[in-house]
Every structure is written in structure tokens, then in C-alpha cells.
């Protein structure tokens, strides 16, 4: 069981939702919002929603305040998730002469900036606000050549507590990543002192950390215990005993075969086994070793009683999936854990399209960085002209961040390029909602 994870505290997204995640580099370069959307794409195939990455690397609450209109509110969010605190809380001075005073200073600065953001949020109409306590800075993992900033996460936790307080005062929703992720880190570090959900720098979660974040968010939305589908059949009586989130029909017994038609209302959740993203070492699927996502949120359960003792080969649409004993089938097997099923393969195509969409969106977020973290400070917000490029070039050799974003900017400074990238994403999204609809499958259990 995941420490700190609780029952529903925030409302699920609804059909037509425009959900925007406002944050820093953890949001900007991270996958958690993409993993959350993938859940909706597969679990609610007829619910057409949009999820937006609203992160920019390096941002504090003060930086976010400066880009609310031009980067966030213009997306017309129906629900706005707000997370901050990693950069607000500061870094190196925690190992200086007076870390307590430094932490207090950064806390007060961040609270002041957040209060100004909260005032802007109150002006919104038709937008639901969700405050999200940020993922932690991991002070306890043992890393070679990486001295931790002691008590930094204590400042972050104070900011999370203040977020929660402001949410309660304004009737906004709240959920927290910090406490449960710290609990997982501490639990795993007893076995492996080098374990962390927070990446190679103690800050940026790897893909497993982002999937844990997605799991915690979905759990807060109340999805624990909600199956992909649950089918229970009596082979001897040739009847369906239970069909949750699915329909069962044409139940037959013919010689060695027991078979039926299965139409689910959802697809199993596909878990990527490849590390994705810059400098990532772990996969999304690695998170299943850390949180009970499969048990709580990815159960496509098949139970069959009344079978003769022996082994049974499972085939779906003629595809061999696995072999089970009659006792295993009577107890129940989770088809969502079987990657060979046609429905899992269907879900994998959705996953890959969503990943391509994520990659395109990342290039657009890099463009947003140049606008709001660089050009805005030089009075050239959205200038996108030769003068802007000349100013950028003045900083290329003395600012590594500017240098790293220049190539992407030289392409995306043109409206036609940005429009084409948006059209690419729209094509991916349209294709996802075209192919994510479950179809009737013929399920056969063949006695061997």
C-alpha cells in the first residue's frame, strides 16, 4: 500500500474538459500529465478531453505569475492544476552559514508571489482550481558527488501546507505529491540507499516517479478500485455471472473449447517499458514495483468456474495469450497484465501516439521558455523578428540555457511552423480518439 495515498479528494475530469497543469521543469519536461491523459484515453474512450503541459523550466511562483495571461489563461482551462515550490525554495544557501534564515526568506518570497497568483485565479470564471503539492527534493538518497541541500524539502513542505490552507479558504481542491513520495523514498532506501523517485539530481523525477505522480493524482480523483472490466462466467451452466464495465454474449461450450464474445467499455492501461525523455534511466512500468497501480487501477479480470481440472490455453481473436490452470481461472486472472491480448496491443498504439504528441508538445514548451524566461525580460515578448534573434545571440555564449534553446527557437519563431506543429498534435489526438474504442473480442479457453 502507498503511504499517504488516500481516497478521492479532487473531482475527475469530465467530457470536454481542458485540463492545464501549471508548473516548472518537473511539469515542463515530465510525463505525469501525459500518463494521466493516457488513463482517460484508455479508460474513458468516448470522453474527449484535452490535457495541456503548462510548465516552464526554472519557474518560481513569481515567474508563473508573469505568464498567466499569455501562456495559461489563453488556453481557456476548465480545470487548472497549480504546482510550484522547487525553485521557490532555493538551493545552495541551505549548506551555508544560516540555512534557517535563508529558508524563511525563500518561503516568504514564494508566499507573496503565490498570493498574487491566487488573486488572479479568483478572477477566473468557469475554471476549477486544484492546488497540487509539488514532488519532493530528496535529501536522504545517497548519491556520489551530490551533496544534498539540507532542510530544503522542509521549506517546500511549508509551501505545500500554505497551498493547502489557501485552497481551503477559497473552496479550491487540493492534493499532495510530496508526503507520499517521501514515504516511498524512505521505504525503498531502507533496502537500497541509492534509490530515489526524484532522479539523478534529487529534483526531477524519472519516468517511474512521474508514473507514481500520475497514480497519486488518479487515486485522488477516486479511481482506485475501478476496474477496466470484470467478467465472471460459469462454464458448466454456460452463463455470465458478472459483467462489470463490459458485456458478455454468445457463450458456448463445444468439445475442448469454452468461448464467448467480450465487449469492454475500456481498454487496459498500457505501461511503457522504455525510458523516455532526456537523461531518463527508468521506464513508466518500473512504477508498478512501487505502487499498487495494477491491483487498484488496471484490473481486467477474467473468472471462469465450472471448468474441468487441467490446463487451458487462452486465445482472443485467435491470438494465443497464455495458459492457465482451471484453478487459476476460477480464482481470476488479470488480462491487463497480458501484453499479448489484442486489446492491450490496441492500447499500445494509443500509448505510442500519445508519446509522439508529448514529444511535439515539448518543442512548443521550449519555445514558451524562450518567450517567457528570456524575451519577456528584454521587452521582446512574441516579437519573433530579427531584432529578437540578435538579442538572443548576444547571450548565446554566456548563457547555457539560451544556447540550448536557440535552435528550437529559430524554427518556432515562425507562426507557420507553430501552426504546423499544432496541426501535428491535433492529428495525433484525433487518431487516438479514432482507434481507442473497444471492439468485440472472441475469447476461447481451450482445454489442453
mmCIF file of N, CA, C and O in Angstrom, residues 209-273:
data_model
loop_
_atom_site.group_PDB
_atom_site.id
_atom_site.type_symbol
_atom_site.label_atom_id
_atom_site.label_comp_id
_atom_site.label_asym_id
_atom_site.label_seq_id
_atom_site.Cartn_x
_atom_site.Cartn_y
_atom_site.Cartn_z
ATOM 1 N N UNK A 209 8.997 7.848 -11.323
ATOM 2 C CA UNK A 209 8.471 8.871 -10.428
ATOM 3 C C UNK A 209 7.264 9.579 -11.010
ATOM 4 O O UNK A 209 6.284 9.867 -10.303
ATOM 5 N N UNK A 210 7.299 9.850 -12.311
ATOM 6 C CA UNK A 210 6.162 10.515 -12.943
ATOM 7 C C UNK A 210 4.936 9.613 -12.977
ATOM 8 O O UNK A 210 3.801 10.097 -12.847
ATOM 9 N N UNK A 211 5.142 8.305 -13.136
ATOM 10 C CA UNK A 211 4.003 7.396 -13.093
ATOM 11 C C UNK A 211 3.444 7.310 -11.681
ATOM 12 O O UNK A 211 2.224 7.189 -11.497
ATOM 13 N N UNK A 212 4.311 7.359 -10.679
ATOM 14 C CA UNK A 212 3.833 7.411 -9.288
ATOM 15 C C UNK A 212 2.995 8.673 -9.087
ATOM 16 O O UNK A 212 1.930 8.641 -8.458
ATOM 17 N N UNK A 213 3.458 9.799 -9.634
ATOM 18 C CA UNK A 213 2.698 11.049 -9.533
ATOM 19 C C UNK A 213 1.345 10.913 -10.218
ATOM 20 O O UNK A 213 0.318 11.366 -9.696
ATOM 21 N N UNK A 214 1.326 10.284 -11.388
ATOM 22 C CA UNK A 214 0.060 10.068 -12.097
ATOM 23 C C UNK A 214 -0.860 9.179 -11.274
ATOM 24 O O UNK A 214 -2.070 9.448 -11.156
ATOM 25 N N UNK A 215 -0.310 8.112 -10.705
ATOM 26 C CA UNK A 215 -1.090 7.208 -9.860
ATOM 27 C C UNK A 215 -1.705 7.959 -8.675
ATOM 28 O O UNK A 215 -2.902 7.811 -8.374
ATOM 29 N N UNK A 216 -0.901 8.779 -8.004
ATOM 30 C CA UNK A 216 -1.396 9.518 -6.839
ATOM 31 C C UNK A 216 -2.499 10.500 -7.246
ATOM 32 O O UNK A 216 -3.486 10.670 -6.516
ATOM 33 N N UNK A 217 -2.330 11.141 -8.393
ATOM 34 C CA UNK A 217 -3.351 12.085 -8.862
ATOM 35 C C UNK A 217 -4.644 11.346 -9.204
ATOM 36 O O UNK A 217 -5.736 11.779 -8.818
ATOM 37 N N UNK A 218 -4.533 10.240 -9.927
ATOM 38 C CA UNK A 218 -5.713 9.458 -10.297
ATOM 39 C C UNK A 218 -6.389 8.873 -9.064
ATOM 40 O O UNK A 218 -7.621 8.787 -9.004
ATOM 41 N N UNK A 219 -5.598 8.495 -8.081
ATOM 42 C CA UNK A 219 -6.160 7.983 -6.835
ATOM 43 C C UNK A 219 -6.930 9.085 -6.116
ATOM 44 O O UNK A 219 -8.018 8.852 -5.585
ATOM 45 N N UNK A 220 -6.365 10.297 -6.141
ATOM 46 C CA UNK A 220 -7.061 11.430 -5.539
ATOM 47 C C UNK A 220 -8.362 11.733 -6.274
ATOM 48 O O UNK A 220 -9.305 12.284 -5.690
ATOM 49 N N UNK A 221 -8.428 11.376 -7.554
ATOM 50 C CA UNK A 221 -9.659 11.547 -8.331
ATOM 51 C C UNK A 221 -10.666 10.413 -8.106
ATOM 52 O O UNK A 221 -11.753 10.440 -8.666
ATOM 53 N N UNK A 222 -10.278 9.435 -7.286
ATOM 54 C CA UNK A 222 -11.222 8.394 -6.893
ATOM 55 C C UNK A 222 -11.246 7.152 -7.755
ATOM 56 O O UNK A 222 -12.221 6.389 -7.728
ATOM 57 N N UNK A 223 -10.166 6.887 -8.506
ATOM 58 C CA UNK A 223 -10.193 5.760 -9.438
ATOM 59 C C UNK A 223 -9.670 4.445 -8.860
ATOM 60 O O UNK A 223 -9.685 3.432 -9.565
ATOM 61 N N UNK A 224 -9.201 4.446 -7.633
ATOM 62 C CA UNK A 224 -8.770 3.187 -7.020
ATOM 63 C C UNK A 224 -9.968 2.253 -6.900
ATOM 64 O O UNK A 224 -11.055 2.654 -6.481
ATOM 65 N N UNK A 225 -9.768 1.008 -7.297
ATOM 66 C CA UNK A 225 -10.845 0.029 -7.214
ATOM 67 C C UNK A 225 -11.787 0.015 -8.397
ATOM 68 O O UNK A 225 -12.730 -0.783 -8.429
ATOM 69 N N UNK A 226 -11.531 0.887 -9.375
ATOM 70 C CA UNK A 226 -12.376 0.915 -10.573
ATOM 71 C C UNK A 226 -11.712 0.062 -11.664
ATOM 72 O O UNK A 226 -10.648 0.416 -12.163
ATOM 73 N N UNK A 227 -12.317 -1.084 -12.029
ATOM 74 C CA UNK A 227 -11.665 -1.994 -12.971
ATOM 75 C C UNK A 227 -11.790 -1.541 -14.419
ATOM 76 O O UNK A 227 -12.687 -0.766 -14.780
ATOM 77 N N UNK A 228 -10.880 -2.025 -15.251
ATOM 78 C CA UNK A 228 -11.045 -1.906 -16.700
ATOM 79 C C UNK A 228 -12.322 -2.637 -17.085
ATOM 80 O O UNK A 228 -13.191 -2.106 -17.782
ATOM 81 N N UNK A 229 -12.424 -3.861 -16.607
ATOM 82 C CA UNK A 229 -13.613 -4.688 -16.790
ATOM 83 C C UNK A 229 -13.513 -5.858 -15.828
ATOM 84 O O UNK A 229 -12.417 -6.219 -15.383
ATOM 85 N N UNK A 230 -14.651 -6.435 -15.515
ATOM 86 C CA UNK A 230 -14.659 -7.638 -14.670
ATOM 87 C C UNK A 230 -15.691 -8.604 -15.233
ATOM 88 O O UNK A 230 -16.877 -8.276 -15.330
ATOM 89 N N UNK A 231 -15.208 -9.768 -15.656
ATOM 90 C CA UNK A 231 -16.105 -10.769 -16.239
ATOM 91 C C UNK A 231 -15.995 -12.068 -15.456
ATOM 92 O O UNK A 231 -14.896 -12.552 -15.178
ATOM 93 N N UNK A 232 -17.144 -12.597 -15.108
ATOM 94 C CA UNK A 232 -17.212 -13.856 -14.364
ATOM 95 C C UNK A 232 -18.226 -14.744 -15.051
ATOM 96 O O UNK A 232 -19.367 -14.336 -15.287
ATOM 97 N N UNK A 233 -17.775 -15.962 -15.389
ATOM 98 C CA UNK A 233 -18.646 -16.875 -16.134
ATOM 99 C C UNK A 233 -18.669 -18.248 -15.487
ATOM 100 O O UNK A 233 -17.691 -18.670 -14.854
ATOM 101 N N UNK A 234 -19.784 -18.935 -15.672
ATOM 102 C CA UNK A 234 -19.949 -20.326 -15.239
ATOM 103 C C UNK A 234 -19.926 -21.191 -16.496
ATOM 104 O O UNK A 234 -20.870 -21.175 -17.289
ATOM 105 N N UNK A 235 -18.817 -21.909 -16.682
ATOM 106 C CA UNK A 235 -18.666 -22.699 -17.912
ATOM 107 C C UNK A 235 -19.654 -23.851 -17.962
ATOM 108 O O UNK A 235 -20.161 -24.207 -19.038
ATOM 109 N N UNK A 236 -19.926 -24.443 -16.815
ATOM 110 C CA UNK A 236 -20.837 -25.600 -16.804
ATOM 111 C C UNK A 236 -22.252 -25.167 -17.193
ATOM 112 O O UNK A 236 -22.927 -25.826 -17.977
ATOM 113 N N UNK A 237 -22.679 -24.025 -16.651
ATOM 114 C CA UNK A 237 -24.030 -23.538 -16.947
ATOM 115 C C UNK A 237 -24.087 -22.698 -18.221
ATOM 116 O O UNK A 237 -25.173 -22.313 -18.663
ATOM 117 N N UNK A 238 -22.927 -22.404 -18.779
ATOM 118 C CA UNK A 238 -22.826 -21.565 -19.984
ATOM 119 C C UNK A 238 -23.544 -20.225 -19.810
ATOM 120 O O UNK A 238 -24.372 -19.819 -20.627
ATOM 121 N N UNK A 239 -23.200 -19.569 -18.731
ATOM 122 C CA UNK A 239 -23.838 -18.269 -18.474
ATOM 123 C C UNK A 239 -22.863 -17.303 -17.836
ATOM 124 O O UNK A 239 -21.856 -17.701 -17.238
ATOM 125 N N UNK A 240 -23.172 -16.009 -17.991
ATOM 126 C CA UNK A 240 -22.387 -14.959 -17.351
ATOM 127 C C UNK A 240 -22.921 -14.726 -15.952
ATOM 128 O O UNK A 240 -24.133 -14.590 -15.751
ATOM 129 N N UNK A 241 -22.018 -14.700 -14.987
ATOM 130 C CA UNK A 241 -22.383 -14.445 -13.598
ATOM 131 C C UNK A 241 -22.250 -12.960 -13.284
ATOM 132 O O UNK A 241 -23.059 -12.385 -12.550
ATOM 133 N N UNK A 242 -21.213 -12.322 -13.873
ATOM 134 C CA UNK A 242 -20.970 -10.904 -13.625
ATOM 135 C C UNK A 242 -20.308 -10.299 -14.855
ATOM 136 O O UNK A 242 -19.434 -10.903 -15.468
ATOM 137 N N UNK A 243 -20.744 -9.094 -15.208
ATOM 138 C CA UNK A 243 -20.125 -8.367 -16.321
ATOM 139 C C UNK A 243 -20.088 -6.892 -15.944
ATOM 140 O O UNK A 243 -21.071 -6.177 -16.142
ATOM 141 N N UNK A 244 -18.968 -6.448 -15.375
ATOM 142 C CA UNK A 244 -18.815 -5.051 -14.964
ATOM 143 C C UNK A 244 -17.992 -4.292 -15.999
ATOM 144 O O UNK A 244 -16.907 -4.714 -16.374
ATOM 145 N N UNK A 245 -18.532 -3.196 -16.459
ATOM 146 C CA UNK A 245 -17.878 -2.352 -17.468
ATOM 147 C C UNK A 245 -17.640 -3.110 -18.778
ATOM 148 O O UNK A 245 -16.693 -2.814 -19.516
ATOM 149 N N UNK A 246 -18.475 -4.083 -19.035
ATOM 150 C CA UNK A 246 -18.362 -4.870 -20.262
ATOM 151 C C UNK A 246 -19.668 -5.622 -20.493
ATOM 152 O O UNK A 246 -20.545 -5.651 -19.632
ATOM 153 N N UNK A 247 -19.792 -6.251 -21.669
ATOM 154 C CA UNK A 247 -20.927 -7.130 -21.941
ATOM 155 C C UNK A 247 -20.396 -8.459 -22.460
ATOM 156 O O UNK A 247 -19.383 -8.507 -23.176
ATOM 157 N N UNK A 248 -21.060 -9.553 -22.103
ATOM 158 C CA UNK A 248 -20.674 -10.905 -22.483
ATOM 159 C C UNK A 248 -21.848 -11.551 -23.211
ATOM 160 O O UNK A 248 -22.992 -11.460 -22.769
ATOM 161 N N UNK A 249 -21.561 -12.212 -24.325
ATOM 162 C CA UNK A 249 -22.628 -12.816 -25.117
ATOM 163 C C UNK A 249 -22.101 -14.027 -25.880
ATOM 164 O O UNK A 249 -20.899 -14.302 -25.872
ATOM 165 N N UNK A 250 -23.007 -14.733 -26.564
ATOM 166 C CA UNK A 250 -22.659 -15.905 -27.376
ATOM 167 C C UNK A 250 -21.771 -16.888 -26.607
ATOM 168 O O UNK A 250 -20.727 -17.330 -27.098
ATOM 169 N N UNK A 251 -22.198 -17.215 -25.409
ATOM 170 C CA UNK A 251 -21.426 -18.125 -24.556
ATOM 171 C C UNK A 251 -21.681 -19.561 -25.014
ATOM 172 O O UNK A 251 -22.827 -20.024 -25.067
ATOM 173 N N UNK A 252 -20.608 -20.285 -25.339
ATOM 174 C CA UNK A 252 -20.726 -21.627 -25.914
ATOM 175 C C UNK A 252 -19.721 -22.580 -25.282
ATOM 176 O O UNK A 252 -18.651 -22.163 -24.812
ATOM 177 N N UNK A 253 -20.086 -23.865 -25.323
ATOM 178 C CA UNK A 253 -19.142 -24.921 -24.932
ATOM 179 C C UNK A 253 -19.183 -25.971 -26.020
ATOM 180 O O UNK A 253 -20.246 -26.559 -26.298
ATOM 181 N N UNK A 254 -18.054 -26.199 -26.661
ATOM 182 C CA UNK A 254 -18.008 -27.100 -27.815
ATOM 183 C C UNK A 254 -16.738 -27.930 -27.742
ATOM 184 O O UNK A 254 -15.633 -27.425 -27.993
ATOM 185 N N UNK A 255 -16.882 -29.198 -27.354
ATOM 186 C CA UNK A 255 -15.724 -30.067 -27.233
ATOM 187 C C UNK A 255 -14.747 -29.544 -26.182
ATOM 188 O O UNK A 255 -15.110 -29.365 -25.017
ATOM 189 N N UNK A 256 -13.508 -29.270 -26.581
ATOM 190 C CA UNK A 256 -12.489 -28.790 -25.637
ATOM 191 C C UNK A 256 -12.575 -27.291 -25.408
ATOM 192 O O UNK A 256 -11.860 -26.756 -24.560
ATOM 193 N N UNK A 257 -13.435 -26.588 -26.166
ATOM 194 C CA UNK A 257 -13.466 -25.128 -26.122
ATOM 195 C C UNK A 257 -14.637 -24.587 -25.309
ATOM 196 O O UNK A 257 -15.773 -25.045 -25.444
ATOM 197 N N UNK A 258 -14.316 -23.606 -24.468
ATOM 198 C CA UNK A 258 -15.341 -22.762 -23.852
ATOM 199 C C UNK A 258 -15.088 -21.365 -24.399
ATOM 200 O O UNK A 258 -13.978 -20.835 -24.297
ATOM 201 N N UNK A 259 -16.117 -20.744 -24.994
ATOM 202 C CA UNK A 259 -15.882 -19.478 -25.684
ATOM 203 C C UNK A 259 -17.035 -18.504 -25.471
ATOM 204 O O UNK A 259 -18.151 -18.894 -25.121
ATOM 205 N N UNK A 260 -16.738 -17.239 -25.688
ATOM 206 C CA UNK A 260 -17.765 -16.190 -25.550
ATOM 207 C C UNK A 260 -17.275 -14.914 -26.222
ATOM 208 O O UNK A 260 -16.066 -14.741 -26.491
ATOM 209 N N UNK A 261 -18.205 -14.016 -26.512
ATOM 210 C CA UNK A 261 -17.883 -12.687 -27.041
ATOM 211 C C UNK A 261 -17.760 -11.709 -25.878
ATOM 212 O O UNK A 261 -18.589 -11.731 -24.944
ATOM 213 N N UNK A 262 -16.771 -10.843 -25.971
ATOM 214 C CA UNK A 262 -16.457 -9.895 -24.890
ATOM 215 C C UNK A 262 -16.321 -8.496 -25.483
ATOM 216 O O UNK A 262 -15.473 -8.251 -26.337
ATOM 217 N N UNK A 263 -17.196 -7.598 -25.044
ATOM 218 C CA UNK A 263 -17.094 -6.194 -25.460
ATOM 219 C C UNK A 263 -16.912 -5.340 -24.213
ATOM 220 O O UNK A 263 -17.845 -5.173 -23.414
ATOM 221 N N UNK A 264 -15.708 -4.814 -24.039
ATOM 222 C CA UNK A 264 -15.416 -3.967 -22.888
ATOM 223 C C UNK A 264 -15.797 -2.527 -23.177
ATOM 224 O O UNK A 264 -15.980 -2.128 -24.329
ATOM 225 N N UNK A 265 -15.914 -1.751 -22.126
ATOM 226 C CA UNK A 265 -16.171 -0.321 -22.260
ATOM 227 C C UNK A 265 -14.875 0.485 -22.114
ATOM 228 O O UNK A 265 -14.905 1.718 -22.197
ATOM 229 N N UNK A 266 -13.758 -0.204 -21.903
ATOM 230 C CA UNK A 266 -12.461 0.462 -21.725
ATOM 231 C C UNK A 266 -11.367 -0.451 -22.234
ATOM 232 O O UNK A 266 -11.575 -1.653 -22.455
ATOM 233 N N UNK A 267 -10.192 0.123 -22.410
ATOM 234 C CA UNK A 267 -9.001 -0.650 -22.754
ATOM 235 C C UNK A 267 -8.107 -0.757 -21.528
ATOM 236 O O UNK A 267 -8.125 0.114 -20.648
ATOM 237 N N UNK A 268 -7.287 -1.804 -21.442
ATOM 238 C CA UNK A 268 -6.313 -1.871 -20.354
ATOM 239 C C UNK A 268 -5.317 -0.727 -20.481
ATOM 240 O O UNK A 268 -5.097 -0.198 -21.576
ATOM 241 N N UNK A 269 -4.739 -0.331 -19.355
ATOM 242 C CA UNK A 269 -3.759 0.755 -19.371
ATOM 243 C C UNK A 269 -2.407 0.201 -19.805
ATOM 244 O O UNK A 269 -1.857 -0.687 -19.152
ATOM 245 N N UNK A 270 -1.842 0.721 -20.901
ATOM 246 C CA UNK A 270 -0.547 0.224 -21.375
ATOM 247 C C UNK A 270 0.600 0.916 -20.657
ATOM 248 O O UNK A 270 0.601 2.144 -20.494
ATOM 249 N N UNK A 271 1.581 0.164 -20.225
ATOM 250 C CA UNK A 271 2.723 0.697 -19.480
ATOM 251 C C UNK A 271 3.983 0.600 -20.330
ATOM 252 O O UNK A 271 4.391 -0.491 -20.739
ATOM 253 N N UNK A 272 4.592 1.745 -20.588
ATOM 254 C CA UNK A 272 5.794 1.805 -21.413
ATOM 255 C C UNK A 272 6.976 1.182 -20.671
ATOM 256 O O UNK A 272 7.206 1.470 -19.490
ATOM 257 N N UNK A 273 7.722 0.332 -21.346
ATOM 258 C CA UNK A 273 8.883 -0.326 -20.734
ATOM 259 C C UNK A 273 10.206 0.289 -21.175
ATOM 260 O O UNK A 273 11.273 -0.204 -20.800
#
